[in-house]
XYZ file of C-alpha atoms in Angstrom:
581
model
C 128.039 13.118 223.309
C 130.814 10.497 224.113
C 130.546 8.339 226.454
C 132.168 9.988 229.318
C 130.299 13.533 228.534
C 126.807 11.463 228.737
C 128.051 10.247 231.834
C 129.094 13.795 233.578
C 125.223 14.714 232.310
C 123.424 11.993 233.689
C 125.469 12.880 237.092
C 123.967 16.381 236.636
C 120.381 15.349 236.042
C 119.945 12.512 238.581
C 121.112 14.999 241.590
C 124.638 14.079 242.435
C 126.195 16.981 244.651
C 129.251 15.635 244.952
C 131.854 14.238 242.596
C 135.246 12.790 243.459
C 138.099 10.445 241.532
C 142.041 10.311 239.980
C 143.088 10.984 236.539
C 143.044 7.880 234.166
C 142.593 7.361 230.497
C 139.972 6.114 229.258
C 137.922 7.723 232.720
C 139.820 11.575 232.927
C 137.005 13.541 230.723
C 133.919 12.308 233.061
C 134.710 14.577 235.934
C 136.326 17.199 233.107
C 133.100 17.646 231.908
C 131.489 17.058 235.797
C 133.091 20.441 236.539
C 131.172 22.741 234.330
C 127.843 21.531 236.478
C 130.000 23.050 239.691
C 126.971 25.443 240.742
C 125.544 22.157 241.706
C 128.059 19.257 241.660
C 131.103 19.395 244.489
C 133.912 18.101 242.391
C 137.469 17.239 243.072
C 140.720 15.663 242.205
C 141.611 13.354 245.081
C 145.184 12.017 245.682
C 144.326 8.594 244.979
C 141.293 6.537 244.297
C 141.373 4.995 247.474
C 141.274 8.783 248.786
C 137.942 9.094 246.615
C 136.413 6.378 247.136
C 136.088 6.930 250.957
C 135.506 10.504 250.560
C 132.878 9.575 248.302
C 131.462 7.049 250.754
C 131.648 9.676 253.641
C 129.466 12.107 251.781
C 127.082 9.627 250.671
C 126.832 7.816 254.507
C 124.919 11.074 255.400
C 122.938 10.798 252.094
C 124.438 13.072 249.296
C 124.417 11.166 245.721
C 127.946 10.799 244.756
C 129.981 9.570 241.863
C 133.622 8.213 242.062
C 135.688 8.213 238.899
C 138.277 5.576 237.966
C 140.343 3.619 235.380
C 140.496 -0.482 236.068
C 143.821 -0.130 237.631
C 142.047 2.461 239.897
C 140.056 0.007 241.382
C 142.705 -1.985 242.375
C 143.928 0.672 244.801
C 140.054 1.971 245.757
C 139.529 -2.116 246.427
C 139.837 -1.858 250.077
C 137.226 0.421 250.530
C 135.482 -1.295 248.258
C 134.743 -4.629 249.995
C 133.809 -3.228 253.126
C 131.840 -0.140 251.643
C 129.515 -3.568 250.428
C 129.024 -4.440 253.853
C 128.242 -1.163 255.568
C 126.248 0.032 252.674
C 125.236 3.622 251.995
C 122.050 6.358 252.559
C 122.482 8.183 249.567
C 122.799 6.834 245.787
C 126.682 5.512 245.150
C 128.769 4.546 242.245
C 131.968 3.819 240.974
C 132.408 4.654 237.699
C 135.237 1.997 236.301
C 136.877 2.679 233.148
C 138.343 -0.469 232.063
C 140.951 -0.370 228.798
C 140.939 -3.823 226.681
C 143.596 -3.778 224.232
C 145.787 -1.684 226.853
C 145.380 1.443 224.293
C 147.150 3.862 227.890
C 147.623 1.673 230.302
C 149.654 -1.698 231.782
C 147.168 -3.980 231.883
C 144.320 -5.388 231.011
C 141.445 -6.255 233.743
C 137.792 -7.337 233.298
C 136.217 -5.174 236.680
C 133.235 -7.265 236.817
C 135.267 -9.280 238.671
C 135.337 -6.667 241.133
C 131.476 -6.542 241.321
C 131.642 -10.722 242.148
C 133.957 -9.978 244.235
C 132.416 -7.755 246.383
C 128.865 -8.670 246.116
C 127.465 -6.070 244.429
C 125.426 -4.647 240.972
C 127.380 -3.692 238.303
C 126.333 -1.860 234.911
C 127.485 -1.829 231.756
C 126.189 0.365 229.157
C 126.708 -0.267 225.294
C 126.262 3.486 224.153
C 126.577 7.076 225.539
C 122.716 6.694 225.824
C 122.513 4.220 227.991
C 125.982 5.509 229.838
C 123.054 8.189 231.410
C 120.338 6.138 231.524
C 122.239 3.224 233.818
C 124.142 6.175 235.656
C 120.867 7.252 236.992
C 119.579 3.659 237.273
C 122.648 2.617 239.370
C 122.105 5.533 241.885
C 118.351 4.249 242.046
C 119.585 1.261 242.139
C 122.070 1.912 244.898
C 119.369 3.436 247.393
C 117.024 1.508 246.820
C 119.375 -1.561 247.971
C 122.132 0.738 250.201
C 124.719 -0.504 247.885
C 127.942 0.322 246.480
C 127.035 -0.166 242.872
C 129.915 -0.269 239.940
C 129.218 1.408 236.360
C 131.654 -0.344 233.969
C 132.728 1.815 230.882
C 135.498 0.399 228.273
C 137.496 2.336 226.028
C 135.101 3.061 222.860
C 132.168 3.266 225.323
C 133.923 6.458 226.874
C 135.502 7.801 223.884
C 132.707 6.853 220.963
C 129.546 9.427 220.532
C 126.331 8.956 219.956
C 122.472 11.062 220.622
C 121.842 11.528 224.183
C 118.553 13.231 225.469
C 118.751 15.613 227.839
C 116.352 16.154 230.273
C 116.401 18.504 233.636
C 118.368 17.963 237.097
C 116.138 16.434 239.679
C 117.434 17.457 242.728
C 118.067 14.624 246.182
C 115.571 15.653 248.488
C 117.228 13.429 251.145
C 118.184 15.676 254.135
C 122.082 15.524 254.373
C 122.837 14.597 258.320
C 124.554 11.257 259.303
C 122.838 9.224 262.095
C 124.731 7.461 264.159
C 123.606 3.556 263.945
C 126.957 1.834 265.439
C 125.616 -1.993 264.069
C 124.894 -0.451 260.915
C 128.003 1.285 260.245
C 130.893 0.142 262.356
C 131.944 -3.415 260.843
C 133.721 -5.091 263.857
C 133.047 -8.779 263.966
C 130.165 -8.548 266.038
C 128.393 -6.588 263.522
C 129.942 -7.379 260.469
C 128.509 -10.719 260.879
C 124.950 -9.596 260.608
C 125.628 -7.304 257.714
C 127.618 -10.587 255.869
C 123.755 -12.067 256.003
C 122.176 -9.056 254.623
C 124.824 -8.452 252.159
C 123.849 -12.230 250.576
C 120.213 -11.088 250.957
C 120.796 -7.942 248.641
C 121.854 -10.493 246.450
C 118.926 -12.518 246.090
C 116.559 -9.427 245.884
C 118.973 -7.759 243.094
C 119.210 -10.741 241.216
C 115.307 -10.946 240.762
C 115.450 -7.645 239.694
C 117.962 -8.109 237.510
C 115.995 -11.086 235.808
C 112.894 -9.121 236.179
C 113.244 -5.761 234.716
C 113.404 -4.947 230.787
C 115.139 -1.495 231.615
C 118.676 -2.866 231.683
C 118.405 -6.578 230.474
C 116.206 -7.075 227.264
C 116.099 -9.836 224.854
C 115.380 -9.273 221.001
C 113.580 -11.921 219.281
C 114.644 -12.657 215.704
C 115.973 -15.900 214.551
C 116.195 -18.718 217.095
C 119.107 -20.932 216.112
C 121.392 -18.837 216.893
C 120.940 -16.846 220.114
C 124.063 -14.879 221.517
C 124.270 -13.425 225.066
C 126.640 -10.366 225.483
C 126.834 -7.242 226.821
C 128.655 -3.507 226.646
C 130.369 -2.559 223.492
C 130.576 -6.121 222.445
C 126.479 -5.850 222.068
C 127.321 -2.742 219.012
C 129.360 -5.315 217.049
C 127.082 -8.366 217.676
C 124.276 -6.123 215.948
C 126.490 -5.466 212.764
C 128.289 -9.003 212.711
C 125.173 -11.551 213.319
C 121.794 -9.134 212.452
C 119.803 -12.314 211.533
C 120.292 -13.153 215.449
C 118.075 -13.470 218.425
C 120.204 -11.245 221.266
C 120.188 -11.286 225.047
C 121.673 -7.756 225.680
C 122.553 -7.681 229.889
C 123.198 -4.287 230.767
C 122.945 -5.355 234.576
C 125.392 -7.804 234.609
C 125.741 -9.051 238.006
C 124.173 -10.227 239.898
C 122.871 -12.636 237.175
C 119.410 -12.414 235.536
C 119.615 -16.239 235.762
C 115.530 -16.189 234.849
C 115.710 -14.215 231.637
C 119.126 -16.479 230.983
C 116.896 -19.558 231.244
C 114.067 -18.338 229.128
C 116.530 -17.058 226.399
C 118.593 -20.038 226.054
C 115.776 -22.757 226.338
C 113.974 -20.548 223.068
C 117.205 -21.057 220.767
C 119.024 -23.772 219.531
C 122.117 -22.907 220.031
C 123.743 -19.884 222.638
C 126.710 -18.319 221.617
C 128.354 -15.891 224.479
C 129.889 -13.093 223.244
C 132.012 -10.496 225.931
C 135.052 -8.507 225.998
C 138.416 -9.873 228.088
C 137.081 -12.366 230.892
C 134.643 -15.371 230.184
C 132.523 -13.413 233.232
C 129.327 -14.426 231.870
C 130.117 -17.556 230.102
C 131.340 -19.509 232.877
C 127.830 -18.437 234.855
C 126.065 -19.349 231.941
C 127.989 -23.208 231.966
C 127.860 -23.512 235.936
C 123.844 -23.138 235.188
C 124.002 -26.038 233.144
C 123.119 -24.598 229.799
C 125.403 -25.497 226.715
C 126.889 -22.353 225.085
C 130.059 -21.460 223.219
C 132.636 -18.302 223.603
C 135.711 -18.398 224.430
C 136.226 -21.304 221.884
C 135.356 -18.775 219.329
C 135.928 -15.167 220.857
C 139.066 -13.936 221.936
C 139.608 -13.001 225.482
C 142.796 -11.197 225.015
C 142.318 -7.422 223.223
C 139.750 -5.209 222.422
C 137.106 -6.939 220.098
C 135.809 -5.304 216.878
C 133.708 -6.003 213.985
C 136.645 -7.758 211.928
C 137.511 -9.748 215.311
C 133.822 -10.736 215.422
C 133.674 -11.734 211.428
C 136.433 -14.014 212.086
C 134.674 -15.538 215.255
C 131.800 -15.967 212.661
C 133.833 -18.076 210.066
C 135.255 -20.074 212.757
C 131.886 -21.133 214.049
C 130.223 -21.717 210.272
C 133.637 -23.581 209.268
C 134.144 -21.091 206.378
C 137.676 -19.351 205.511
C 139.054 -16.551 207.496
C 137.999 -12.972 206.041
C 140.969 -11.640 204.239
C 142.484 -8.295 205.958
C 143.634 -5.994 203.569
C 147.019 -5.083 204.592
C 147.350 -1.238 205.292
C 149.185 1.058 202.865
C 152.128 2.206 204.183
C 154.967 3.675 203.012
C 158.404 1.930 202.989
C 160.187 5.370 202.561
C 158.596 6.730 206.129
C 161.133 6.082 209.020
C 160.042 4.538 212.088
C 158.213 6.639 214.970
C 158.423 5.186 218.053
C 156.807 7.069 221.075
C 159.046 9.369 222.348
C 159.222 12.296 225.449
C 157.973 15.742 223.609
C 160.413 18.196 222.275
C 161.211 19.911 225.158
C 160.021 17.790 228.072
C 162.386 18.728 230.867
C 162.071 14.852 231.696
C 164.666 14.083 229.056
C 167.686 15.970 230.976
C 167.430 13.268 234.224
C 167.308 10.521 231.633
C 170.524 12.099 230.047
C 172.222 12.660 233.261
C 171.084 8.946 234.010
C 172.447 7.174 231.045
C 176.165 8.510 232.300
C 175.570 6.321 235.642
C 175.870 2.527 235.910
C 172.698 2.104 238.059
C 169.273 0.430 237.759
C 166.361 2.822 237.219
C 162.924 1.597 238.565
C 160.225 3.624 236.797
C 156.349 4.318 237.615
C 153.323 4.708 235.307
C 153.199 8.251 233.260
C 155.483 10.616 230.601
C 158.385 9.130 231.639
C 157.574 5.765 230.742
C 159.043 6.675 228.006
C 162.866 7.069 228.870
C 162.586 3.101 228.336
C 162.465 3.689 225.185
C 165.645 4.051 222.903
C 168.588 6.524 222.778
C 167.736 7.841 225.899
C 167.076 3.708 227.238
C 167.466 4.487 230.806
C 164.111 2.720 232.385
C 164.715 -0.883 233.608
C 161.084 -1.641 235.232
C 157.811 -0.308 235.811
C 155.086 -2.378 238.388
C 152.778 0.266 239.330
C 151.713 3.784 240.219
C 154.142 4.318 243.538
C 156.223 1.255 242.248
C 159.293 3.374 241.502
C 160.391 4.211 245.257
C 159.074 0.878 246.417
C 161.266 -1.707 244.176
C 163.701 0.175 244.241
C 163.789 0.084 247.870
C 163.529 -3.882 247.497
C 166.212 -4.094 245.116
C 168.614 -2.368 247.183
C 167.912 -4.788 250.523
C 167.972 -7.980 248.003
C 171.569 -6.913 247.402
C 171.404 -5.617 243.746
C 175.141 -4.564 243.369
C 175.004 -1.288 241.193
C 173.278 1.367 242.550
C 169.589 1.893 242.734
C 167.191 4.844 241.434
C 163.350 5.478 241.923
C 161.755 7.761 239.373
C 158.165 9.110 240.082
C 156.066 11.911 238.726
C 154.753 14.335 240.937
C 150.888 13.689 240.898
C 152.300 9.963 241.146
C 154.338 11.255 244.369
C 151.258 12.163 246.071
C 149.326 9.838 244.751
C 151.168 6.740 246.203
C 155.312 7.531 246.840
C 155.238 9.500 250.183
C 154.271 5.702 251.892
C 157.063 4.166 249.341
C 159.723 6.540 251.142
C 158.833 6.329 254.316
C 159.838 2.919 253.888
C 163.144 3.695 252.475
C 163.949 6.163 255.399
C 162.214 3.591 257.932
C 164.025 0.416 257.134
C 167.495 2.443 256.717
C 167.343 1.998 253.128
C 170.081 3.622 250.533
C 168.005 4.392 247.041
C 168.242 7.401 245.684
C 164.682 8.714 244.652
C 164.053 11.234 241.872
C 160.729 13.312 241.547
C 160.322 14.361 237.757
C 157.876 17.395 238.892
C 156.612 18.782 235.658
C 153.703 20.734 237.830
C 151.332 18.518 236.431
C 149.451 15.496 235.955
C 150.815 14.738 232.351
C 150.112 11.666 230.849
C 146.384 11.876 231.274
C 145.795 15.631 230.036
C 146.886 18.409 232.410
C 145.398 17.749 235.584
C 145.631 19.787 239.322
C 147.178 17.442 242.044
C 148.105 18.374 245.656
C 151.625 20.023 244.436
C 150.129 22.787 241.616
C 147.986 25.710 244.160
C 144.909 24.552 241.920
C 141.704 22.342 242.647
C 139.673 20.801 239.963
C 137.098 23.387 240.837
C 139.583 26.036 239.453
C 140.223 27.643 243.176
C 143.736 28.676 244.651
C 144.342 26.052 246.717
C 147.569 25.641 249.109
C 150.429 23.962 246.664
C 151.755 21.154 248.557
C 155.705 20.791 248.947
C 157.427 17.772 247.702
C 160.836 18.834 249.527
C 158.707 19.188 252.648
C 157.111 16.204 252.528
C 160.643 14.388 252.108
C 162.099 15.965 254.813
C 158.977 15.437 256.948
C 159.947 11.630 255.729
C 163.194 12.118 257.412
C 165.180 12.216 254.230
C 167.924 14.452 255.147
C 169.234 14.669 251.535
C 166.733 16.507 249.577
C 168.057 18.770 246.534
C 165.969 20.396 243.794
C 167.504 20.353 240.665
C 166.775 22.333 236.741
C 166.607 19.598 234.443
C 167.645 21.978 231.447
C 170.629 22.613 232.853
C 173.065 19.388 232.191
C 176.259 20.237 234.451
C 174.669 20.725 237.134
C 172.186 17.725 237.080
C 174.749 15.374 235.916
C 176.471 16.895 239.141
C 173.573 16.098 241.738
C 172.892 12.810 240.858
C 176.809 11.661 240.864
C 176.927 13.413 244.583
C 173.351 11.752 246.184
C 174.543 7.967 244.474
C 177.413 8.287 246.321
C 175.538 9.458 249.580
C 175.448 6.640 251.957
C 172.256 7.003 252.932
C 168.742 8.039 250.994
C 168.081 10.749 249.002
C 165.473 12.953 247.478
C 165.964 15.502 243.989
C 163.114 17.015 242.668
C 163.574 17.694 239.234
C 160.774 20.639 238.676
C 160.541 22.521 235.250
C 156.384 22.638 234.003
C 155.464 20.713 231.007
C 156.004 22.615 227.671
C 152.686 20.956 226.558
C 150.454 22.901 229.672
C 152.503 25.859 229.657
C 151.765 26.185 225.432
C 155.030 27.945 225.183
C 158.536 27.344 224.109
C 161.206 26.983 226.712
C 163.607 29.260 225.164
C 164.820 30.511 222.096
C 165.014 27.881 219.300
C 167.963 26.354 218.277
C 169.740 25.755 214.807
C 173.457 23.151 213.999
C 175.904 24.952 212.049
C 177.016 22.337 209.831
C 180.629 23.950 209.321
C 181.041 22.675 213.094
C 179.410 19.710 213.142
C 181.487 16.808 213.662
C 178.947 14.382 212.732
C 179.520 12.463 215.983
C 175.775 12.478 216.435
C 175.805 13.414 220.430
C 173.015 15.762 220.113
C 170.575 12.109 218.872
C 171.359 10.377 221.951
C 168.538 12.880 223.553
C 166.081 11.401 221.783
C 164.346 14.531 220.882
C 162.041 14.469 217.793
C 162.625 17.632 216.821
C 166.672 16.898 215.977
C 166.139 15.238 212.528
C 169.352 12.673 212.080
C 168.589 11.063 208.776
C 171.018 13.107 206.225
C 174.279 13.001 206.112
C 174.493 16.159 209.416
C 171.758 16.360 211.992
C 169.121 19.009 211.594
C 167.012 20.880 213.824
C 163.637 21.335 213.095
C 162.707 24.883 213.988
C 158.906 24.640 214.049
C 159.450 21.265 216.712
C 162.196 22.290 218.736
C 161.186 24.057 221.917
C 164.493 25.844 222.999
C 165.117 23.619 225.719
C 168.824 24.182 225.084
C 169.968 20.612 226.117
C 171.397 19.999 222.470
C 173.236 23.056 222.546
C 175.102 21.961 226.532
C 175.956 18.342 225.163
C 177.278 19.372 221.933
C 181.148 19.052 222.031
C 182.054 21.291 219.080
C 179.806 23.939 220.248
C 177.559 23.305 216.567
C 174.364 24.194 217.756
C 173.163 27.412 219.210
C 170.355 29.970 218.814
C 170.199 32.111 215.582
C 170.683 35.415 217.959
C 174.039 33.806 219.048
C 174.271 32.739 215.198
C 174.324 36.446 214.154
């Protein structure tokens, strides 16, 4: 199983009725694969994380075992919750499961969440395999009643996405009766309460942290040779094995609070302690503030996802020995360049088309459309975060910016964090001009339900949630809905709302080619005894218009008949082979 299937299992088996989170890579597949356990596991796409996470702390305040779902950045908007969910605490067995992404393989960042569990005082996992992914799942929700604590489960990128043997075994249902008691000192955190839960908060710390040092379930050491012994954890422990095998190893699955005991008995056996971890120097700089010499960061990266080859180099560096040479890959000098481009088709293409004939900034947000940074189409200035692209571009606009100013946001990104973003614009009398790319789907991370498609995650009709409505309900007066395929017309709407002296709202709504698994019309073919050669049709950017020869050429079994070659052409070259014959 992968990583993020063995999690979804142990979910299953350790009693968890109720499963909530947001779409992000590398995180999406554990609740995908949550949902076929739905005779027994509530499951649901939320909004947002933040959404989730106190949904998921609602349900398990009366004493349900719940799961949250997450990527890092995802914890960044669930961290308000977060924090105080540590004071409160929680009946039933709770954890966030934190997908972090080193080497930023999907996403804009790169984030070390055990900072999180520091942060907010409590245990955090970190499994090395889709094994122990299970195992510590079902740990953690021991773990998590056993101490009423929040308790974070830290995956990376190859823990999620690698496979290895799981064992199954069979669901053993919570036999805690559901019902929330009221107990106002225990769960209503005004100062007069939170106080006293600040002082048991620091004493869950103690008692975890001689846990942590005391149990061989999650932290283990393995004895081998002594002068070298290296402290890691996660994914980083796989490579260790393979890079140093001659080693002795302190693998910390439980990494905070620390198992400063087992620390202390490890590194006072070796001669020397070499800490190896992915991104952050989490555990090194514990390690030093204990007063025990070790190395690291001097020899392990902390930027990018480490690997075997990373880890040989780390090796030579530390023996004084030459760097191992990388064979160079094989490529061809002949293949042209591929940079990442919208799909053939993608009805986001036609707003970044009608965009490029404005003088205007563009803020962007996180998903598909990224990608209309990207050249020809080149018509993304700057992205910050999810919900970013109504905000700053309600900021630029009051700092003065001179040209006009355009949000773009997907649709799950709408209702995930843009309806606050524009009630800001309306609010504070602002002029930006906000476009909704609604492709009726979550697209960047798979294909997911959100609030606007009539589906829960469950597979239910749900009631499909209006993005005009919304606006309006905003108090945008301006809100237009626009076909992307069709180029007049679009080119037409945005001209009129820049011009609008006040704030407006298009929703741009075609569904993604890629979810519907269907072309968009019939396919379309450049008669070369029109063609001009004055290469309009590449400034789309669509992969399936081939421009290397002499006369661009459509490639039939790419091109998904979205027609926008055929309205920009001006010598009428391209059509469809029925209007051919």
């Amino acid at each position: 199983m992968s990583g993020n299937e063995a999690i979804a299992r142990g979910a299953y088996e350790a009693g968890v009725t109720m499963a909530c989170g947001y779409p992000g890579t590398p995180s999406t597949e554990i609740l995908e694969n949550v949902v076929q356990y739905k005779k027994d596991i509530y499951c649901e796409w939320s909004p947002n994380e933040k959404v989730a996470f106190e949904a998921a702390a609602g349900a398990a305040s009366a004493g349900a075992r719940v799961i949250v779902t997450m990527k890092h950045v995802g914890l960044n908007v669930a961290a308000d919750p977060l924090m105080t969910l540590s004071y409160i605490g929680v009946e039933g067995g709770f954890v966030c499961i934190v997908a972090d992404d080193p080497g930023m393989h999907s996403s804009q960042n790169e984030q070390d969440s055990r900072n999180f569990a520091r942060f907010a005082k409590i245990p955090i996992f970190e499994p090395s395999d889709s094994a122990e992914a299970k195992e510590f799942l079902i740990a953690a929700l021991g773990i998590s009643e056993k101490f009423k604590t929040p308790v974070l489960l830290r995956t990376t990128t190859r823990v999620s996405h690698s496979r290895s043997l799981v064992k199954f075994c069979q669901r053993v249902e919570n036999k805690k009766k559901i019902a929330f008691e009221k107990n106002v000192p225990r769960f209503v955190p005004v100062p007069l309460y939170a106080r006293e839960m600040r002082k048991r908060v620091e004493q869950r710390q103690i008692d975890a942290a001689e846990l942590a040092s005391n149990s061989r379930s999650f932290n283990r050491i393995e004895w081998a040779d002594k002068s070298l012994g290296i402290i890691t954890s996660s994914i980083s422990y796989q490579y260790v094995k393979e890079v140093w095998p001659e080693a002795s190893v302190l693998k910390i699955g439980m990494s905070f609070p620390f198992c400063d005991k087992l620390i202390k008995e490890f590194a006072s056996q070796v001669q020397k302690v070499l800490i190896v971890e992915e991104l952050d120097d989490f555990l090194e700089e514990h390690i030093r503030s204990m007063g025990i010499e070790c190395v690291g960061r001097k020899y392990v990266p902390g930027m990018g996802e480490l690997s075997i080859s990373e880890l040989q180099k780390s090796r030579a560096k530390m023996e004084g020995k030459e760097l191992p040479t990388e064979l160079a890959p094989k490529y061809s000098n002949e293949l042209p360049a591929r940079p990442p481009v919208l799909c053939p088709g993608c009805p986001h293409r036609g707003i970044f088309f009608a965009l490029s004939k404005q003088d205007v900034v563009v803020t962007g947000d996180i998903g598909c459309y990224s990608l209309g940074t990207f050249k020809p189409l080149n018509r993304l200035d700057i992205i910050l975060c999810m919900g970013g692209g109504i905000s700053m571009a309600h900021g630029l606009d009051k700092a003065g910016e001179k040209r006009k100013v355009v949000g773009i946001v997907g649709d799950s990104t709408f209702f995930h964090s843009g309806i606050t973003g524009l009630l800001d614009i309306v609010y504070n009398k602002g002029k930006s001009t906000i476009i909704v790319v609604d492709n009726r789907t979550t697209g960047m991370t798979g294909h997911q339900d959100h609030p606007g498609t009539g589906l829960t995650l469950m597979g239910e009709p749900t009631t499909a949630v209006s993005i005009e409505e919304i606006g309006k309900a905003c108090g945008v007066k301006r809100v237009v809905t626009v076909f992307p395929y069709d180029v007049e017309n679009t080119q037409k709407v945005i001209a009129e709302e820049l011009n609008a002296d006040e704030p407006s709202l298009i929703v741009s709504r075609a569904p993604c080619p890629l979810k519907q698994r269907k072309k968009v019309g019939q396919i379309r073919r450049i008669d070369h005894s029109l063609c001009k050669k004055c290469k309009m049709c590449l400034k789309l950017g669509c992969p399936a218009i081939d421009g290397a020869g002499d006369k661009p050429v459509i490639n039939e079994l790419l091109c998904s008949g979205c027609g926008l070659c055929e309205q920009i052409c001006p010598f009428n070259a391209i059509s469809s082979p029925q209007e051919q014959l």
